[in-house]
PDB file of C-alpha atoms in Angstrom:
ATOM      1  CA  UNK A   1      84.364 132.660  83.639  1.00 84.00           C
ATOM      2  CA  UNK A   2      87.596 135.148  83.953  1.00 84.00           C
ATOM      3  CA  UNK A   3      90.714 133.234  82.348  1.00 88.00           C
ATOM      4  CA  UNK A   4      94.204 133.340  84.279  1.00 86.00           C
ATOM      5  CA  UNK A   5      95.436 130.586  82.505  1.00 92.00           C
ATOM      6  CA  UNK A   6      95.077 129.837  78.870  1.00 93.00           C
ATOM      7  CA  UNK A   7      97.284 126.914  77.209  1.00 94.00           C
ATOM      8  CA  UNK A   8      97.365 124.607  73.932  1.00 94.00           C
ATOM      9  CA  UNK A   9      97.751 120.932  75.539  1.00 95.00           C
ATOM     10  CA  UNK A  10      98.112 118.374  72.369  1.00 93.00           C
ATOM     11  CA  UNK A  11      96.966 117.703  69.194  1.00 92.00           C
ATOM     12  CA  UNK A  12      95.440 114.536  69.556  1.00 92.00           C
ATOM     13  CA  UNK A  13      94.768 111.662  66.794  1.00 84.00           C
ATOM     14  CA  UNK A  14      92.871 109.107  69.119  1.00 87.00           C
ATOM     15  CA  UNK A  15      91.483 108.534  72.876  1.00 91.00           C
ATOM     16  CA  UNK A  16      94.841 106.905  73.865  1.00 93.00           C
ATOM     17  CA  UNK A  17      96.360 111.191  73.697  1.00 94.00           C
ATOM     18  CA  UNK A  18      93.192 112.839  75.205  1.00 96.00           C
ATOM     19  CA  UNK A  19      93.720 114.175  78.339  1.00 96.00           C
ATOM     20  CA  UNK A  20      92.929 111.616  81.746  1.00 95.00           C
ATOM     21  CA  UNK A  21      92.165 114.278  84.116  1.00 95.00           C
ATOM     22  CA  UNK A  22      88.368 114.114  83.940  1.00 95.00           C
ATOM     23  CA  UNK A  23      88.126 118.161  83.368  1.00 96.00           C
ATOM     24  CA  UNK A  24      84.682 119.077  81.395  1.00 97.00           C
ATOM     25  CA  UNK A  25      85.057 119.806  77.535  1.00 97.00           C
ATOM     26  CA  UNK A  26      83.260 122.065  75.393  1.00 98.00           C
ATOM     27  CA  UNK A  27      83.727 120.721  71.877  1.00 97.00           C
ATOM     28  CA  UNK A  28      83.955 123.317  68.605  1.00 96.00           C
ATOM     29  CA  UNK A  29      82.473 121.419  65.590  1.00 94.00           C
ATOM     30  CA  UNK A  30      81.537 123.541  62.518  1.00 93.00           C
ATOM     31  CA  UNK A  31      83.145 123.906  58.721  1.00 90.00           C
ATOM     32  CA  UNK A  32      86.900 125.130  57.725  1.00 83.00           C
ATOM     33  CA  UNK A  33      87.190 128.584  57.707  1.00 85.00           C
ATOM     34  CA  UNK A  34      84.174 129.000  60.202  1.00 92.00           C
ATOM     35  CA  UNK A  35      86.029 130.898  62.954  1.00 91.00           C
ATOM     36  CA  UNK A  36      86.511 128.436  64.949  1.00 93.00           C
ATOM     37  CA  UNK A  37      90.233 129.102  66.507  1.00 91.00           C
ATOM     38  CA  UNK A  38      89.095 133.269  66.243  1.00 93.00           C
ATOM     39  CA  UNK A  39      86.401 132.564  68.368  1.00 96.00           C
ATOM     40  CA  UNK A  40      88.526 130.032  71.151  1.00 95.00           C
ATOM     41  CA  UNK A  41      91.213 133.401  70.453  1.00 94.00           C
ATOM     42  CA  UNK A  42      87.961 136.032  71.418  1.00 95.00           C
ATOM     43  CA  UNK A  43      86.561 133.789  74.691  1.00 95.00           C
ATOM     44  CA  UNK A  44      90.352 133.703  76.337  1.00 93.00           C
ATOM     45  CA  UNK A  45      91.368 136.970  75.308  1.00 89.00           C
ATOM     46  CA  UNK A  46      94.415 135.614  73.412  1.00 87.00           C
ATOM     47  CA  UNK A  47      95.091 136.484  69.618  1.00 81.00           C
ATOM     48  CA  UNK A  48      97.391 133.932  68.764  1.00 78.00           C
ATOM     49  CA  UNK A  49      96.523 130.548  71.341  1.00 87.00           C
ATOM     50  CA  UNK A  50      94.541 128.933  68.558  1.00 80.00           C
ATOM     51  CA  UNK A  51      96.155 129.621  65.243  1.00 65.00           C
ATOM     52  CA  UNK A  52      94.669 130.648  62.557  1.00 57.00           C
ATOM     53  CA  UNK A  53      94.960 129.780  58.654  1.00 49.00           C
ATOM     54  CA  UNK A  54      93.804 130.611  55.056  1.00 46.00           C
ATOM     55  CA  UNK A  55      94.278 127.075  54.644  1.00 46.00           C
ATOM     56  CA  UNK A  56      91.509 125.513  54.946  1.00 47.00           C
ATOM     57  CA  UNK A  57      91.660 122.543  56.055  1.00 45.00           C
ATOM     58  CA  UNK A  58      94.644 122.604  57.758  1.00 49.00           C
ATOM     59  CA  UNK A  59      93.153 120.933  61.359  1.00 51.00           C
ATOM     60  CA  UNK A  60      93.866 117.581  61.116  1.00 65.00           C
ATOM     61  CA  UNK A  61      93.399 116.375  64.901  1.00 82.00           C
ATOM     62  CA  UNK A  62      91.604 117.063  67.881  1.00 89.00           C
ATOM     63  CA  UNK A  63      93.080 120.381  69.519  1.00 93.00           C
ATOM     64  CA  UNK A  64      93.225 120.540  73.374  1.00 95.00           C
ATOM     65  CA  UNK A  65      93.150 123.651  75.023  1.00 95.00           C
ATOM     66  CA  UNK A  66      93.185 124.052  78.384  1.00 96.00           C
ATOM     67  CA  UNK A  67      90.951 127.202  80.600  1.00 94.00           C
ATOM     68  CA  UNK A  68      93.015 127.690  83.805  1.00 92.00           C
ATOM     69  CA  UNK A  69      94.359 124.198  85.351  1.00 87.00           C
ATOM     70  CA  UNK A  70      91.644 122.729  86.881  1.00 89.00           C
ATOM     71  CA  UNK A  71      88.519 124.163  84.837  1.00 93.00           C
ATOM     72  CA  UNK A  72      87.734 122.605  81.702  1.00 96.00           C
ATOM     73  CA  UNK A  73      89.095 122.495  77.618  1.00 97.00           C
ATOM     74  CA  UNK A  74      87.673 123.756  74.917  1.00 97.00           C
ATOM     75  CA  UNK A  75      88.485 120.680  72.045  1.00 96.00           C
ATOM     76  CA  UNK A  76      88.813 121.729  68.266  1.00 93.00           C
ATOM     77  CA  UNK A  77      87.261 119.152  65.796  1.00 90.00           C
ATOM     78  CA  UNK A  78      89.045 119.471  62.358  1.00 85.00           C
ATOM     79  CA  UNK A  79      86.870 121.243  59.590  1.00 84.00           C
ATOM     80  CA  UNK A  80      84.880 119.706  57.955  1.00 81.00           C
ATOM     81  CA  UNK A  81      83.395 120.506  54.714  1.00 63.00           C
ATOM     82  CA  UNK A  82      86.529 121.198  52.472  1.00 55.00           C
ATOM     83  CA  UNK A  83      86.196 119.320  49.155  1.00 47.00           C
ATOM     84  CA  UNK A  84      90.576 118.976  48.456  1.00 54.00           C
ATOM     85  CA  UNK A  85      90.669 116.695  51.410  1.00 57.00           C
ATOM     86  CA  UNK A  86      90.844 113.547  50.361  1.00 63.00           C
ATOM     87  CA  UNK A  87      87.684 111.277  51.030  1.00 68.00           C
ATOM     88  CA  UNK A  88      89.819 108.933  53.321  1.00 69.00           C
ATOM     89  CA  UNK A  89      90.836 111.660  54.860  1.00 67.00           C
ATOM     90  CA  UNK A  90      87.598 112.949  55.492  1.00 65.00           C
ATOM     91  CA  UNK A  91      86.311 109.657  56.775  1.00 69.00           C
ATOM     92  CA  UNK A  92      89.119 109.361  59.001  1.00 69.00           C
ATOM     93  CA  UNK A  93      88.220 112.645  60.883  1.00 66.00           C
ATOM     94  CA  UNK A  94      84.274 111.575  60.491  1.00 75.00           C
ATOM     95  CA  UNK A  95      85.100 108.613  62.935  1.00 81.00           C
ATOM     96  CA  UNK A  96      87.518 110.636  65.023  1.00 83.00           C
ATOM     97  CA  UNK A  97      85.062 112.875  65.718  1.00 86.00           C
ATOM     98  CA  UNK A  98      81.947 110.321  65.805  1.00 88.00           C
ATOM     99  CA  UNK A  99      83.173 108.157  68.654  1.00 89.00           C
ATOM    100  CA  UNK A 100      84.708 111.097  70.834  1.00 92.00           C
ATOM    101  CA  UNK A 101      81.252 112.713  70.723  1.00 92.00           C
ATOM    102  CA  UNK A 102      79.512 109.139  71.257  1.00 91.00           C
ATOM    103  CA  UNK A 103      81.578 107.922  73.655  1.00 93.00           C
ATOM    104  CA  UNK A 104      83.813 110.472  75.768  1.00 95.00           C
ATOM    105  CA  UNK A 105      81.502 111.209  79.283  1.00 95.00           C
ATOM    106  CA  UNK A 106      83.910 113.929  79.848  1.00 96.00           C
ATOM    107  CA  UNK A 107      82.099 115.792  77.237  1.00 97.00           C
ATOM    108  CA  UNK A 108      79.877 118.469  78.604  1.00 97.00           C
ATOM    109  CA  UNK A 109      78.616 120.887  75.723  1.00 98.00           C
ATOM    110  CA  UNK A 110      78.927 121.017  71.491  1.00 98.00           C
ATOM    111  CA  UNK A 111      79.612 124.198  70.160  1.00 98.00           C
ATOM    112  CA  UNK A 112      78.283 124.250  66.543  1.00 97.00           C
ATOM    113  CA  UNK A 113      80.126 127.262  64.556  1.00 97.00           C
ATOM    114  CA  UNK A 114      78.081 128.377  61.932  1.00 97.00           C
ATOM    115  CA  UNK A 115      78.764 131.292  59.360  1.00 97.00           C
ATOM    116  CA  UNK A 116      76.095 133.595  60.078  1.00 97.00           C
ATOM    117  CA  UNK A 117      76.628 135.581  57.019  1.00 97.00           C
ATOM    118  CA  UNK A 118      75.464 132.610  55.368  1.00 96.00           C
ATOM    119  CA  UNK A 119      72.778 130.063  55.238  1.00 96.00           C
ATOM    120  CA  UNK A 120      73.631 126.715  56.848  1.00 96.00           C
ATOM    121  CA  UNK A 121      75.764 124.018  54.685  1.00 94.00           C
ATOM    122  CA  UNK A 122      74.150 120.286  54.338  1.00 92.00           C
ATOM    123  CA  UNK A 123      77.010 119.768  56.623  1.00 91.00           C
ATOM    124  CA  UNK A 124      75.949 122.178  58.943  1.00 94.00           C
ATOM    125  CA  UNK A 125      72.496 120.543  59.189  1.00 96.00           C
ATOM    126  CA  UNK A 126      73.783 117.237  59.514  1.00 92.00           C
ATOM    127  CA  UNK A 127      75.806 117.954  62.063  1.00 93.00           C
ATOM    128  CA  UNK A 128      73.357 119.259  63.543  1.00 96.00           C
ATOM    129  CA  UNK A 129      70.337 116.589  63.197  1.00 95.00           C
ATOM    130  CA  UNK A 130      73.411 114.087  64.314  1.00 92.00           C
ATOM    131  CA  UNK A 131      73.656 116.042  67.882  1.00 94.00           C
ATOM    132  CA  UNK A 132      70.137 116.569  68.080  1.00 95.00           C
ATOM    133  CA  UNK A 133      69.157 112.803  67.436  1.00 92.00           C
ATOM    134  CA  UNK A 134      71.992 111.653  70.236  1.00 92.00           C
ATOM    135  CA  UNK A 135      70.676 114.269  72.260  1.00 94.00           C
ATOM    136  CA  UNK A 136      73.964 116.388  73.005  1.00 96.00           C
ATOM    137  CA  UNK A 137      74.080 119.334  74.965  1.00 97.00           C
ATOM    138  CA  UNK A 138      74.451 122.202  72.018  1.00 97.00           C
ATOM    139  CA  UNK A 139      74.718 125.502  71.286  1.00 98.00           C
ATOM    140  CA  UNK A 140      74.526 126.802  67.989  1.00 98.00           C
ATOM    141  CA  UNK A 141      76.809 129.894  67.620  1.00 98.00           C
ATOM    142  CA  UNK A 142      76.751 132.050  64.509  1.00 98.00           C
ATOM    143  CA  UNK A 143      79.877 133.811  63.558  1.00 97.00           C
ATOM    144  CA  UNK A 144      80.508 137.109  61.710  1.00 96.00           C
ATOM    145  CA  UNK A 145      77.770 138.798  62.777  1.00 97.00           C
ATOM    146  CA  UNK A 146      80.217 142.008  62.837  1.00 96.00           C
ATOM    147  CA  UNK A 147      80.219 141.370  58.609  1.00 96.00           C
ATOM    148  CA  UNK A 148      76.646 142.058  57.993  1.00 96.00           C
ATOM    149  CA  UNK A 149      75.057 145.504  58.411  1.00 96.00           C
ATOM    150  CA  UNK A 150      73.385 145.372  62.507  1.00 95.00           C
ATOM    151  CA  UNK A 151      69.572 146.007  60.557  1.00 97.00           C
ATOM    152  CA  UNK A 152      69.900 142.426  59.013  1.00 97.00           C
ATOM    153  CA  UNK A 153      71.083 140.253  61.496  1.00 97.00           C
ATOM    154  CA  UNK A 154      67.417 139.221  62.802  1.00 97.00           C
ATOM    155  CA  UNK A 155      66.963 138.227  58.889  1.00 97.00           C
ATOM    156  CA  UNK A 156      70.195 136.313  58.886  1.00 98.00           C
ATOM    157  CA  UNK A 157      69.141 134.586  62.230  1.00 98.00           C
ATOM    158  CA  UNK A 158      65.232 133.955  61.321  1.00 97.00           C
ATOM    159  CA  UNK A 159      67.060 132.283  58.253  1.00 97.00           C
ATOM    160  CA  UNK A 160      69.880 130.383  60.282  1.00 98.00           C
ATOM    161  CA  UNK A 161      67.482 129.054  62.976  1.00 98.00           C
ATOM    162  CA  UNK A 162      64.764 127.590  60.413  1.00 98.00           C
ATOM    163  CA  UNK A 163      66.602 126.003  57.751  1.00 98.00           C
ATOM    164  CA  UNK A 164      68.884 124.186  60.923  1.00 98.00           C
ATOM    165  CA  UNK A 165      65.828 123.428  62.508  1.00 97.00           C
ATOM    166  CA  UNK A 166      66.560 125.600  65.674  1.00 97.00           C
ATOM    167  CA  UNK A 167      63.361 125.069  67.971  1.00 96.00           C
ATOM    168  CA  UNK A 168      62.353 127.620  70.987  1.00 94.00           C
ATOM    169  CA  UNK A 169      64.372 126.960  73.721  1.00 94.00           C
ATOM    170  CA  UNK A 170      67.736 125.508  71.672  1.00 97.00           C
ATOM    171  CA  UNK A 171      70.395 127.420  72.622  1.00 98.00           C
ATOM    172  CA  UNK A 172      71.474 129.880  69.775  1.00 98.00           C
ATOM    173  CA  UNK A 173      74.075 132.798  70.119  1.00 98.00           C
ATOM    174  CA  UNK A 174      75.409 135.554  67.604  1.00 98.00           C
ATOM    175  CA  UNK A 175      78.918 135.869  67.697  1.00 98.00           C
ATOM    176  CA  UNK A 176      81.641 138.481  66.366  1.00 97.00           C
ATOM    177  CA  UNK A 177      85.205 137.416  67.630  1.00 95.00           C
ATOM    178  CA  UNK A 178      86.334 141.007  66.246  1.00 94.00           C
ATOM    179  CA  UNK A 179      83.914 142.801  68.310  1.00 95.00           C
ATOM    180  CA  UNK A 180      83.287 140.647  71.027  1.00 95.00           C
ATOM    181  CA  UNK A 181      79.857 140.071  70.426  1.00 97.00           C
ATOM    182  CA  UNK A 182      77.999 136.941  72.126  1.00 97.00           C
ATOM    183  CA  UNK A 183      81.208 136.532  74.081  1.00 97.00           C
ATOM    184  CA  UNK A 184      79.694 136.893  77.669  1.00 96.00           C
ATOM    185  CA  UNK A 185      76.541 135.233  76.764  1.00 97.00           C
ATOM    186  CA  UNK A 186      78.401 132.188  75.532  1.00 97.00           C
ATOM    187  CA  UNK A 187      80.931 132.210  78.708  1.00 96.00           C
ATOM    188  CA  UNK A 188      77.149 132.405  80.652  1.00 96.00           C
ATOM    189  CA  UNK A 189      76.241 129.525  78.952  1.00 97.00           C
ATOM    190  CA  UNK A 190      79.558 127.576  79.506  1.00 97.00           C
ATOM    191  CA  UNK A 191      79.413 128.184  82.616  1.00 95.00           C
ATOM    192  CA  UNK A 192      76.254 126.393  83.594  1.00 95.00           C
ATOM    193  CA  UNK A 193      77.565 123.141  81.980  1.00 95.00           C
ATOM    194  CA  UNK A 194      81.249 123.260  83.285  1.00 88.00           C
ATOM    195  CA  UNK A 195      81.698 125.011  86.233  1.00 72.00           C
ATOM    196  CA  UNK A 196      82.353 123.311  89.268  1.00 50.00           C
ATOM    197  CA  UNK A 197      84.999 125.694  91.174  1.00 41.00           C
ATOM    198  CA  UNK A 198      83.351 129.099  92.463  1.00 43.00           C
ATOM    199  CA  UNK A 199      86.862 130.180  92.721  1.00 42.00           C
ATOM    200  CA  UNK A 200      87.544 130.246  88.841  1.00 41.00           C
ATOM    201  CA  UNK A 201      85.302 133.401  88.865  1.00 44.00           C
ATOM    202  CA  UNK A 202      87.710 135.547  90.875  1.00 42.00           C
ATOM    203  CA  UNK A 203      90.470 134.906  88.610  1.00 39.00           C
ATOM    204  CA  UNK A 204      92.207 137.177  86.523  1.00 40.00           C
ATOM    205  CA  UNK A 205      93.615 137.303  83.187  1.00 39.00           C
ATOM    206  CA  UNK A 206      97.476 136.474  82.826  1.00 43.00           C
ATOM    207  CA  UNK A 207      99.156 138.472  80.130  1.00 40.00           C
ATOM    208  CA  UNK A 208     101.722 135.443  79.326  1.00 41.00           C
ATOM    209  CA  UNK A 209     101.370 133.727  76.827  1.00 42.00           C
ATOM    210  CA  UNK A 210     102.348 129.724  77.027  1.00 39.00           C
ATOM    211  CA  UNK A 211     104.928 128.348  75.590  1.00 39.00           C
ATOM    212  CA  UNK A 212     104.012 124.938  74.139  1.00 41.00           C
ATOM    213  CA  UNK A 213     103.967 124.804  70.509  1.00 42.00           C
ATOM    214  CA  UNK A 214     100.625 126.035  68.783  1.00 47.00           C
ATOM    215  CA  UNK A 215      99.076 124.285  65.993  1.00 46.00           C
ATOM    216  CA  UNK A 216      97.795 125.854  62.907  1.00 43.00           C
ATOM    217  CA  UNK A 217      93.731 125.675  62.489  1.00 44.00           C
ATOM    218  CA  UNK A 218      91.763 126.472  59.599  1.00 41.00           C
TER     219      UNK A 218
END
C-alpha cells in the first residue's frame, strides 16, 4: 500500500469512541517499549504520527490512526507488561483490549510486536496462545532486528518462533523501523487482509503532516 494520507483520529477509552465507518483495522498488541508507535512511524513514512516515549507505559487508550480516508487504521493497544502500572490499571486495559479483540468484526489482522533482540516475555506468549486459541488473524513481527549483528538473526528467530510456539505457515516477519526492514513484506501482508480499493495502490505519499493533536505512546 503507498500512503497519501496519514492521520491520528482519537484516543479511545471504550467502543462508544471507536470509529463507525466500518474501515478494516490492523491492531498493534505487544509490551511497552516494544516499538510499537516506531514501527506505525516506519510503515507511513512519518517520524512523528505516533509518538514516541521513554515512558513506558505511557499508552493508556486505544490509538486510532487512520491510512488514507477510506483504507483502513492501524489501532494501538496500550503496553502491556510494565510492572509501575497499577494492577487496576492493568486490568482495566486487559478488558479494553479483551472485548475489542473478541468482539469488534471490523477487526481484520493482530500485529504482535515482539523484541527480537530478546526472547519472548510470559506476556508475549500469552498473548499469543490468547489469539491463537480465538483463532485471530496474526502476524508476529519482531522488532530491532537492526540491533543484533545480521549473522545472528536466524538464532534470534529459531529462538523467537519456538519458545512462542510459531508453527510453519504462521505468519512471522523481522522488522527494523530504523532501517526499514520487513516494511514491504508486512505492507504485503496487510494488504491481503485489508485492501478493498485497487486505487489505494496508485497513491502517493503527502509530505503534510496532520494537524490533530498526537498522543504520546510508549
Amino acid at each position: 500500500m503507498k500512503v497519501n494520507i496519514a492521520e491520528f483520529i482519537i484516543s479511545a477509552v471504550g467502543p462508544d469512541q471507536y470509529p463507525d465507518d466500518a474501515l478494516p483495522e490492523v491492531a498493534l498488541a505487544g509490551r511497552s517499549n516494544v516499538g510499537k508507535s516506531s514501527l506505525i512511524n516506519r510503515m507511513i513514512n512519518r517520524k512523528n504520527l505516533a509518538r514516541t516515549s521513554s515512558t513506558p507505559g505511557k499508552t493508556q487508550h486505544m490509538n486510532y490512526y487512520r491510512i488514507n480516508e477510506d483504507s483502513m487504521y492501524f489501532v494501538d493497544f496500550p503496553g502491556y507488561g510494565y510492572a509501575k502500572v497499577s494492577k487496576t490499571q492493568r486490568a482495566t486495559w486487559g478488558k479494553m483490549v479483551e472485548k475489542y479483540l473478541s468482539e469488534r468484526d471490523t477487526l481484520k489482522l493482530v500485529l504482535l510486536i515482539v523484541d527480537l533482540r530478546h526472547p519472548p516475555t510470559s506476556n508475549d506468549k500469552m498473548m499469543f496462545d490468547w489469539l491463537k486459541h480465538y483463532d485471530l488473524p496474526m502476524c508476529v513481527v519482531a522488532t530491532k532486528a537492526d540491533k543484533i549483528p545480521k549473522t545472528r538473526w536466524q538464532k534470534h528467530i529459531k529462538i523467537m518462533k519456538q519458545e512462542l510456539g510459531v508453527l510453519p505457515g504462521d505468519n512471522f516477519i523481522p522488522f527494523s523501523s530504523e532501517i526499514g526492514l520487513g516494511k514491504e513484506e508486512l505492507w504485503g501482508l496487510i494488504d491481503g487482509y485489508v485492501l478493498s480499493s485497487p486505487d489505494s495502490e496508485d497513491a502517493e505519499i503527502d509530505g503534510n503532516e496532520p494537524q490533530q493533536e498526537e498522543p504520546t505512546e510508549a
